[in-house]
Amino acid sequence: MPIRRLSPETVNRIAAGEVVERPASAIKELVENALDAGGRNIEIQADGGGLSRILIADDGKGIPREELPLAIERHATSKLEPDDAGDVDLLRIHTLGFRGEALPSIGSVARLSITTRSRDATDAWAITVEGGETRPLAPAPFPGPHGARVEVRDLFYATPARLKFMKSERSEAMAISEEIKRQAMAHEAVAFTLSLDGKVTLRLPAEHPGDEGRLKRLSALLGRDFEANALLIDQERDGVRLSGYAGLPTYSRGNAAHQYLFVNGRPVKDRLLQGALRGAYADFLARDRHPAAVLFLDIDPLYVDVNVHPAKAEVRFRDPALVRGLIVGALRHALHAAGHRASTTVAADALSSFQAGFQPHTGVASGPAYSPSAPSAQGFSGWTGWSQPAAAAQVLPGLNERSARVESGWDGPSWPQQPTASDPSAHDSRLTLHPAPADPLDYPLGAARGQLHANYIVAQTRDGLVIVDQHAAHERLIYERMKAQMAEGAVTRQALLTPEVVDLDPAEAERVAGRAEELAEMGLIVEAFGAGAVLVRETPAMLGDTDVQGLIRDIADDLSEHGQALSLKERLAAICGTMACHGSVRSGRVLSAPEMNALLRQMEATPHSGQCNHGRPTYVELKLHDLEKLFGRR
């Protein structure tokens, strides 16, 4: 068959298939045009899931009359400026759109009408395209001083086969709503209004640019729960800045739908960024839980390629290791600095729920008087006074192990007379605390007053009370200690009786063998074994009798997608978590006062003790004024 030139109509329809996948894709392109034009008020209307009608109206700079016919020609754009030699620098893209394909692509498969008035013009003009055929310019009324109104009717009418692949109108409307939410997150200073089938479903006023305005916009889109559980992220490294908000581990979700990532204001779905987000929360969440986050990466356009995907949904970084390191480091720093906030947030939510249904008791109890010195059948350990360090050393085996020494000690707010862990060089493995402060209430987690239901420790602080989940708290302590051993290179290896050969794709085998030193640090000894295979000699002892073939293939997939062997790290972390869970104080175990206080002191000396490694809080704190409000004292 001879080589032929395709007709312009066919070329446009092929381009439309790449750029305009569904109504939400068309709306994305048109909204980005409105943002690039400087629009500060953008109205979006969609009927019939966007298939019947789409209208995008903005108050941007508009299109001059003489340039309007060019706007609907392929690869005609105002967003790329050639130099003196006529060359265009495609490595420094500062706008959201730049190819000049959106309008002609939409016009080739729908009925497209553009009405616009530029800033310096007195009249408005309109141009219409139907199935690729352009009609002459004509004067038209325009409701504002300047801007543009782009109307799309009967999307894909010129390509009926494409309509068969559209989902229901409801599904398409949901995709449109999600797309507008993403655009609104990235541009808090722009007002957005979305109407679906004549009903306003989203109205967002413009917010002040900056962190405060951004959080208000995110609260309007994601709910007040996100705002209450959000951590501010703002870190910069080598000219790359990461900002936005990430949810506390206790605010995790069942899927990754609440993860929004932006690069230079452009919504993207990037495997590197998603992998870095997962890695940052690896110590705080189970594998089936996902963090909520809205993160913005600002980077010199020279160091990121936004022309990878026709819909500009993916990007490629020149230095992916720098970007990943920045994300992981910034998120872990924020999570560490948050310290006890997860527990106080949970307490505030619980207090609000309790107050909503609280009815003061006005009668007189008819039962026997309460005696704090008599343990109850439910496991209450009555308070018998502050135990001295000698008594505190007599704790159960799981508690008297040495705490991991950390630079920051208590990861919550600063407290006077902060306790520290015992000297790790001591031969006695029992916990020995520094002398108690003048009053045990000065400890961050206070003094243990009792145990409820053989699982919850109640402690009194200077200005309130703390309730500790003994199993979750001790699980975190053991997990952090095991993690410290791994960090010190103390991962024990076990040699395979017969080295195992794993067949891979040649490129995968090369990637795995190239990371042999990194894998060895985690207890996995591999070496190249010809083309397309690796030889495994030793595995981490913690994994026991593991599936070597599956492990290596998972590592190869991680190296291909994320550039790091996350599978092995996560498997080791999962093993640590499982061992910590089984080795910790069990729910239902009655503890003595010295045992409870020893647990509190170790929590104060252990990082991230505010939540267990599954993302659940280990304790909640109620302030005295909250308790007094419950009983009408305030």
PDB file of N, CA and C in Angstrom, residues 3 36 40 45 77 122 163 199 218 222 245 263 267 312 333 374 385 413 418 422 515 519 560 590 627 631:
ATOM      1  N   ILE A   3       2.324   5.140   0.471  1.00  0.00           N
ATOM      2  CA  ILE A   3       2.250   6.136   1.537  1.00  0.00           C
ATOM      3  C   ILE A   3       1.415   7.320   1.053  1.00  0.00           C
ATOM      4  N   ASP A  36      -4.614  30.193  31.490  1.00  0.00           N
ATOM      5  CA  ASP A  36      -3.481  30.802  30.789  1.00  0.00           C
ATOM      6  C   ASP A  36      -3.809  32.205  30.301  1.00  0.00           C
ATOM      7  N   ARG A  40      -9.867  35.131  36.165  1.00  0.00           N
ATOM      8  CA  ARG A  40      -9.967  35.087  37.624  1.00  0.00           C
ATOM      9  C   ARG A  40     -11.351  34.638  38.077  1.00  0.00           C
ATOM     10  N   GLN A  45     -20.221  24.988  32.632  1.00  0.00           N
ATOM     11  CA  GLN A  45     -21.543  24.376  32.547  1.00  0.00           C
ATOM     12  C   GLN A  45     -21.426  23.112  31.703  1.00  0.00           C
ATOM     13  N   THR A  77      -0.605  28.733  18.496  1.00  0.00           N
ATOM     14  CA  THR A  77      -0.696  29.019  19.933  1.00  0.00           C
ATOM     15  C   THR A  77      -0.050  30.351  20.259  1.00  0.00           C
ATOM     16  N   THR A 122     -13.787  47.058  21.433  1.00  0.00           N
ATOM     17  CA  THR A 122     -15.114  47.570  21.797  1.00  0.00           C
ATOM     18  C   THR A 122     -16.221  46.593  21.399  1.00  0.00           C
ATOM     19  N   LEU A 163     -18.766   7.462  20.728  1.00  0.00           N
ATOM     20  CA  LEU A 163     -19.827   7.587  21.726  1.00  0.00           C
ATOM     21  C   LEU A 163     -20.120   6.253  22.413  1.00  0.00           C
ATOM     22  N   LYS A 199     -27.901  22.821  37.370  1.00  0.00           N
ATOM     23  CA  LYS A 199     -27.832  22.932  38.823  1.00  0.00           C
ATOM     24  C   LYS A 199     -26.399  23.229  39.252  1.00  0.00           C
ATOM     25  N   LEU A 218      -8.964  23.956  50.028  1.00  0.00           N
ATOM     26  CA  LEU A 218      -8.946  22.508  50.208  1.00  0.00           C
ATOM     27  C   LEU A 218     -10.034  22.067  51.182  1.00  0.00           C
ATOM     28  N   LEU A 222     -12.438  19.235  50.110  1.00  0.00           N
ATOM     29  CA  LEU A 222     -12.213  17.926  50.730  1.00  0.00           C
ATOM     30  C   LEU A 222     -12.899  17.773  52.071  1.00  0.00           C
ATOM     31  N   TYR A 245      -0.383  20.268  51.662  1.00  0.00           N
ATOM     32  CA  TYR A 245      -0.854  19.703  52.924  1.00  0.00           C
ATOM     33  C   TYR A 245      -0.942  18.185  52.803  1.00  0.00           C
ATOM     34  N   VAL A 263       2.468  19.624  39.485  1.00  0.00           N
ATOM     35  CA  VAL A 263       3.818  20.046  39.127  1.00  0.00           C
ATOM     36  C   VAL A 263       3.692  21.359  38.364  1.00  0.00           C
ATOM     37  N   PRO A 267      -2.041  19.490  37.188  1.00  0.00           N
ATOM     38  CA  PRO A 267      -2.404  18.218  37.820  1.00  0.00           C
ATOM     39  C   PRO A 267      -1.768  17.056  37.064  1.00  0.00           C
ATOM     40  N   LYS A 312      -0.939  15.620  28.786  1.00  0.00           N
ATOM     41  CA  LYS A 312      -0.079  16.289  29.777  1.00  0.00           C
ATOM     42  C   LYS A 312      -0.374  15.793  31.198  1.00  0.00           C
ATOM     43  N   HIS A 333       9.544  14.711  57.896  1.00  0.00           N
ATOM     44  CA  HIS A 333       9.829  15.800  58.833  1.00  0.00           C
ATOM     45  C   HIS A 333       8.529  16.343  59.408  1.00  0.00           C
ATOM     46  N   ALA A 374      -9.102  -0.531  95.312  1.00  0.00           N
ATOM     47  CA  ALA A 374      -9.529  -1.909  95.081  1.00  0.00           C
ATOM     48  C   ALA A 374      -9.640  -2.184  93.598  1.00  0.00           C
ATOM     49  N   GLY A 385       0.427   5.377  94.326  1.00  0.00           N
ATOM     50  CA  GLY A 385       1.490   6.344  94.572  1.00  0.00           C
ATOM     51  C   GLY A 385       2.593   6.241  93.533  1.00  0.00           C
ATOM     52  N   PRO A 413       5.288  18.614  71.839  1.00  0.00           N
ATOM     53  CA  PRO A 413       5.750  19.946  72.198  1.00  0.00           C
ATOM     54  C   PRO A 413       6.839  19.884  73.257  1.00  0.00           C
ATOM     55  N   GLN A 418      12.399  17.131  80.598  1.00  0.00           N
ATOM     56  CA  GLN A 418      12.047  16.068  79.671  1.00  0.00           C
ATOM     57  C   GLN A 418      12.826  14.799  79.999  1.00  0.00           C
ATOM     58  N   SER A 422      17.285   5.225  78.826  1.00  0.00           N
ATOM     59  CA  SER A 422      18.456   4.777  79.571  1.00  0.00           C
ATOM     60  C   SER A 422      19.639   4.598  78.638  1.00  0.00           C
ATOM     61  N   ARG A 515      21.691  -2.731  41.732  1.00  0.00           N
ATOM     62  CA  ARG A 515      21.393  -2.271  43.092  1.00  0.00           C
ATOM     63  C   ARG A 515      21.831  -3.300  44.137  1.00  0.00           C
ATOM     64  N   LEU A 519      20.694  -3.574  48.112  1.00  0.00           N
ATOM     65  CA  LEU A 519      19.938  -4.731  48.572  1.00  0.00           C
ATOM     66  C   LEU A 519      20.683  -5.470  49.674  1.00  0.00           C
ATOM     67  N   SER A 560      11.687  -0.548  38.336  1.00  0.00           N
ATOM     68  CA  SER A 560      11.212  -0.046  37.049  1.00  0.00           C
ATOM     69  C   SER A 560      10.290   1.149  37.212  1.00  0.00           C
ATOM     70  N   VAL A 590      -3.571  -7.208  82.552  1.00  0.00           N
ATOM     71  CA  VAL A 590      -3.617  -6.277  83.671  1.00  0.00           C
ATOM     72  C   VAL A 590      -2.196  -5.853  84.019  1.00  0.00           C
ATOM     73  N   LEU A 627     -12.876  18.969  80.041  1.00  0.00           N
ATOM     74  CA  LEU A 627     -13.643  18.202  81.018  1.00  0.00           C
ATOM     75  C   LEU A 627     -14.593  19.110  81.796  1.00  0.00           C
ATOM     76  N   PHE A 631     -19.025  19.220  82.247  1.00  0.00           N
ATOM     77  CA  PHE A 631     -19.798  19.232  83.486  1.00  0.00           C
ATOM     78  C   PHE A 631     -20.322  20.619  83.830  1.00  0.00           C
TER      79      PHE A 631
END
